[in-house]
Amino acid sequence: MLALVLVSLLVALCSLAVAVLALRRPDGSARVPAGDALPEDVQGLRQEVAALRAETSDALRHLAVVRYDAFGDMGGHLSWSLGLLDDGGNGVVLTSIHGRAEARTYAKSVADWRCDQQLSPEELEAIEHARPG
C-alpha cells in the first residue's frame, strides 16, 4: 500500500513539474492572451512560430515508457522506465521496479541525452525512444 502511495506521489510531482516547465518563459515575459490579434503577414507569422518554438524548447515534451519484467519469476510487465526529456535531451528518467513484496522507484537526471549514473538497458531504451526524429 505504501508503495502505491509513493508511486502516486511521484507521478503527481512529475505532472506538477511538467506543468510548471510548460508555463515558464525563458525571457520572463507574460504570455500573449488568446484574444490578441496575430500578425497577418507571412513574416510576422514566421516570427510568431519561431517564438513559440523557442518557448517550448525546454518543455518536457518527449517521453517514452518501457515496460518489462524485472525478475524472471514475475509476469505482467509491472516494472517500467519512463523518459521525460526536452528538445535538448535534458530531463529525467524514472524507473519503478516491481517485486513480489515491494516496488522501488528511482529517478535519474539526464543532460544532453546522457546520464552521469549508470543506466539499465530499459532506462537507455526509454531515453532512445523519447529522442525525436
PDB file of C-alpha atoms in Angstrom:
ATOM      1  CA  MET A   1       0.000   0.000   0.000  1.00  0.00           C
ATOM      2  CA  LEU A   2       2.854   2.368   0.878  1.00  0.00           C
ATOM      3  CA  ALA A   3       4.498   1.679  -2.477  1.00  0.00           C
ATOM      4  CA  LEU A   4       1.286   2.630  -4.300  1.00  0.00           C
ATOM      5  CA  VAL A   5       1.083   5.887  -2.346  1.00  0.00           C
ATOM      6  CA  LEU A   6       4.738   6.693  -3.118  1.00  0.00           C
ATOM      7  CA  VAL A   7       4.322   5.962  -6.830  1.00  0.00           C
ATOM      8  CA  SER A   8       1.171   8.115  -6.926  1.00  0.00           C
ATOM      9  CA  LEU A   9       3.013  10.947  -5.200  1.00  0.00           C
ATOM     10  CA  LEU A  10       5.902  10.659  -7.651  1.00  0.00           C
ATOM     11  CA  VAL A  11       3.562  10.779 -10.651  1.00  0.00           C
ATOM     12  CA  ALA A  12       1.811  13.826  -9.178  1.00  0.00           C
ATOM     13  CA  LEU A  13       5.141  15.602  -8.641  1.00  0.00           C
ATOM     14  CA  CYS A  14       6.209  14.832 -12.206  1.00  0.00           C
ATOM     15  CA  SER A  15       2.920  16.217 -13.510  1.00  0.00           C
ATOM     16  CA  LEU A  16       3.437  19.376 -11.498  1.00  0.00           C
ATOM     17  CA  ALA A  17       6.988  19.759 -12.836  1.00  0.00           C
ATOM     18  CA  VAL A  18       5.773  19.339 -16.421  1.00  0.00           C
ATOM     19  CA  ALA A  19       3.053  21.956 -15.873  1.00  0.00           C
ATOM     20  CA  VAL A  20       5.480  24.458 -14.341  1.00  0.00           C
ATOM     21  CA  LEU A  21       8.017  23.990 -17.137  1.00  0.00           C
ATOM     22  CA  ALA A  22       5.303  24.316 -19.779  1.00  0.00           C
ATOM     23  CA  LEU A  23       4.176  27.656 -18.340  1.00  0.00           C
ATOM     24  CA  ARG A  24       7.670  29.087 -17.866  1.00  0.00           C
ATOM     25  CA  ARG A  25       9.045  31.505 -20.480  1.00  0.00           C
ATOM     26  CA  PRO A  26      12.808  31.911 -20.888  1.00  0.00           C
ATOM     27  CA  ASP A  27      12.677  35.723 -21.104  1.00  0.00           C
ATOM     28  CA  GLY A  28      10.288  36.153 -18.152  1.00  0.00           C
ATOM     29  CA  SER A  29       7.697  37.991 -20.249  1.00  0.00           C
ATOM     30  CA  ALA A  30       3.979  37.380 -19.981  1.00  0.00           C
ATOM     31  CA  ARG A  31       2.114  35.156 -22.392  1.00  0.00           C
ATOM     32  CA  VAL A  32       0.052  36.748 -25.149  1.00  0.00           C
ATOM     33  CA  PRO A  33      -3.649  36.478 -24.253  1.00  0.00           C
ATOM     34  CA  ALA A  34      -5.676  34.338 -26.645  1.00  0.00           C
ATOM     35  CA  GLY A  35      -7.824  37.304 -27.715  1.00  0.00           C
ATOM     36  CA  ASP A  36      -4.891  39.400 -29.044  1.00  0.00           C
ATOM     37  CA  ALA A  37      -4.594  39.683 -32.800  1.00  0.00           C
ATOM     38  CA  LEU A  38      -1.893  37.664 -34.540  1.00  0.00           C
ATOM     39  CA  PRO A  39       0.170  39.096 -37.390  1.00  0.00           C
ATOM     40  CA  GLU A  40      -1.490  38.742 -40.771  1.00  0.00           C
ATOM     41  CA  ASP A  41       1.649  38.833 -42.928  1.00  0.00           C
ATOM     42  CA  VAL A  42       3.783  35.771 -43.605  1.00  0.00           C
ATOM     43  CA  GLN A  43       6.932  37.212 -42.000  1.00  0.00           C
ATOM     44  CA  GLY A  44       5.029  38.119 -38.828  1.00  0.00           C
ATOM     45  CA  LEU A  45       3.576  34.616 -38.635  1.00  0.00           C
ATOM     46  CA  ARG A  46       7.040  33.078 -39.115  1.00  0.00           C
ATOM     47  CA  GLN A  47       8.382  35.194 -36.263  1.00  0.00           C
ATOM     48  CA  GLU A  48       5.452  34.112 -34.080  1.00  0.00           C
ATOM     49  CA  VAL A  49       6.097  30.429 -34.869  1.00  0.00           C
ATOM     50  CA  ALA A  50       9.827  30.856 -34.135  1.00  0.00           C
ATOM     51  CA  ALA A  51       8.993  32.479 -30.794  1.00  0.00           C
ATOM     52  CA  LEU A  52       6.630  29.619 -29.900  1.00  0.00           C
ATOM     53  CA  ARG A  53       9.268  27.029 -30.814  1.00  0.00           C
ATOM     54  CA  ALA A  54      11.849  28.781 -28.646  1.00  0.00           C
ATOM     55  CA  GLU A  55       9.354  28.986 -25.790  1.00  0.00           C
ATOM     56  CA  THR A  56       8.630  25.254 -25.826  1.00  0.00           C
ATOM     57  CA  SER A  57      12.180  24.013 -26.408  1.00  0.00           C
ATOM     58  CA  ASP A  58      12.749  23.412 -22.678  1.00  0.00           C
ATOM     59  CA  ALA A  59       9.373  21.768 -22.067  1.00  0.00           C
ATOM     60  CA  LEU A  60       9.474  18.080 -21.143  1.00  0.00           C
ATOM     61  CA  ARG A  61       7.586  17.016 -24.231  1.00  0.00           C
ATOM     62  CA  HIS A  62       9.496  13.950 -25.402  1.00  0.00           C
ATOM     63  CA  LEU A  63       8.507  10.878 -23.449  1.00  0.00           C
ATOM     64  CA  ALA A  64       8.620   7.127 -23.732  1.00  0.00           C
ATOM     65  CA  VAL A  65       7.646   4.263 -21.442  1.00  0.00           C
ATOM     66  CA  VAL A  66       9.312   0.853 -21.454  1.00  0.00           C
ATOM     67  CA  ARG A  67       7.503  -1.885 -19.515  1.00  0.00           C
ATOM     68  CA  TYR A  68       9.248  -5.109 -18.565  1.00  0.00           C
ATOM     69  CA  ASP A  69       9.568  -7.946 -16.068  1.00  0.00           C
ATOM     70  CA  ALA A  70      12.433  -7.083 -13.711  1.00  0.00           C
ATOM     71  CA  PHE A  71      12.515 -10.597 -12.246  1.00  0.00           C
ATOM     72  CA  GLY A  72      12.250 -13.886 -14.115  1.00  0.00           C
ATOM     73  CA  ASP A  73       9.595 -15.352 -11.813  1.00  0.00           C
ATOM     74  CA  MET A  74       7.238 -12.376 -12.255  1.00  0.00           C
ATOM     75  CA  GLY A  75       4.926 -11.686 -15.163  1.00  0.00           C
ATOM     76  CA  GLY A  76       2.716  -8.895 -16.393  1.00  0.00           C
ATOM     77  CA  HIS A  77       5.392  -6.329 -17.233  1.00  0.00           C
ATOM     78  CA  LEU A  78       4.758  -4.451 -13.969  1.00  0.00           C
ATOM     79  CA  SER A  79       8.166  -2.745 -13.873  1.00  0.00           C
ATOM     80  CA  TRP A  80       8.674   0.338 -16.047  1.00  0.00           C
ATOM     81  CA  SER A  81      11.080   3.091 -17.061  1.00  0.00           C
ATOM     82  CA  LEU A  82       9.816   6.493 -18.207  1.00  0.00           C
ATOM     83  CA  GLY A  83      11.947   9.049 -20.044  1.00  0.00           C
ATOM     84  CA  LEU A  84      10.759  12.704 -19.790  1.00  0.00           C
ATOM     85  CA  LEU A  85      13.011  14.984 -21.855  1.00  0.00           C
ATOM     86  CA  ASP A  86      13.083  18.369 -23.567  1.00  0.00           C
ATOM     87  CA  ASP A  87      14.374  19.137 -27.072  1.00  0.00           C
ATOM     88  CA  GLY A  88      17.986  19.210 -25.858  1.00  0.00           C
ATOM     89  CA  GLY A  89      17.767  15.820 -24.159  1.00  0.00           C
ATOM     90  CA  ASN A  90      17.587  17.291 -20.654  1.00  0.00           C
ATOM     91  CA  GLY A  91      15.157  15.886 -18.129  1.00  0.00           C
ATOM     92  CA  VAL A  92      14.707  12.773 -16.063  1.00  0.00           C
ATOM     93  CA  VAL A  93      14.287   9.036 -16.388  1.00  0.00           C
ATOM     94  CA  LEU A  94      12.017   7.429 -13.782  1.00  0.00           C
ATOM     95  CA  THR A  95      12.093   3.707 -13.047  1.00  0.00           C
ATOM     96  CA  SER A  96       9.840   1.556 -10.913  1.00  0.00           C
ATOM     97  CA  ILE A  97      10.996  -1.984 -10.154  1.00  0.00           C
ATOM     98  CA  HIS A  98       8.072  -4.156  -9.090  1.00  0.00           C
ATOM     99  CA  GLY A  99       8.801  -7.206  -6.932  1.00  0.00           C
ATOM    100  CA  ARG A 100       6.585  -9.643  -5.085  1.00  0.00           C
ATOM    101  CA  ALA A 101       6.733  -7.810  -1.754  1.00  0.00           C
ATOM    102  CA  GLU A 102       7.630  -4.250  -2.741  1.00  0.00           C
ATOM    103  CA  ALA A 103       8.180  -1.751  -5.504  1.00  0.00           C
ATOM    104  CA  ARG A 104      11.123   0.632  -5.655  1.00  0.00           C
ATOM    105  CA  THR A 105      11.185   3.832  -7.653  1.00  0.00           C
ATOM    106  CA  TYR A 106      14.277   5.636  -8.910  1.00  0.00           C
ATOM    107  CA  ALA A 107      14.840   8.987 -10.632  1.00  0.00           C
ATOM    108  CA  LYS A 108      17.984   9.835 -12.581  1.00  0.00           C
ATOM    109  CA  SER A 109      18.845  13.192 -14.162  1.00  0.00           C
ATOM    110  CA  VAL A 110      19.548  13.253 -17.876  1.00  0.00           C
ATOM    111  CA  ALA A 111      21.565  16.004 -19.594  1.00  0.00           C
ATOM    112  CA  ASP A 112      22.233  16.100 -23.332  1.00  0.00           C
ATOM    113  CA  TRP A 113      20.717  12.612 -23.744  1.00  0.00           C
ATOM    114  CA  ARG A 114      23.247  11.150 -21.241  1.00  0.00           C
ATOM    115  CA  CYS A 115      23.265  10.368 -17.536  1.00  0.00           C
ATOM    116  CA  ASP A 116      26.138  10.526 -15.039  1.00  0.00           C
ATOM    117  CA  GLN A 117      24.726   7.494 -13.218  1.00  0.00           C
ATOM    118  CA  GLN A 118      24.750   4.039 -14.733  1.00  0.00           C
ATOM    119  CA  LEU A 119      21.528   3.325 -16.612  1.00  0.00           C
ATOM    120  CA  SER A 120      19.808  -0.018 -17.006  1.00  0.00           C
ATOM    121  CA  PRO A 121      19.123  -1.291 -20.537  1.00  0.00           C
ATOM    122  CA  GLU A 122      15.449  -0.383 -20.072  1.00  0.00           C
ATOM    123  CA  GLU A 123      16.321   3.169 -18.999  1.00  0.00           C
ATOM    124  CA  LEU A 124      18.592   3.563 -22.029  1.00  0.00           C
ATOM    125  CA  GLU A 125      15.781   2.261 -24.229  1.00  0.00           C
ATOM    126  CA  ALA A 126      13.295   4.760 -22.735  1.00  0.00           C
ATOM    127  CA  ILE A 127      15.690   7.651 -23.434  1.00  0.00           C
ATOM    128  CA  GLU A 128      16.326   6.468 -27.006  1.00  0.00           C
ATOM    129  CA  HIS A 129      12.599   6.041 -27.706  1.00  0.00           C
ATOM    130  CA  ALA A 130      11.946   9.558 -26.351  1.00  0.00           C
ATOM    131  CA  ARG A 131      14.542  11.076 -28.713  1.00  0.00           C
ATOM    132  CA  PRO A 132      12.752  12.858 -31.582  1.00  0.00           C
ATOM    133  CA  GLY A 133      13.380  12.065 -35.203  1.00  0.00           C
TER     134      GLY A 133
END
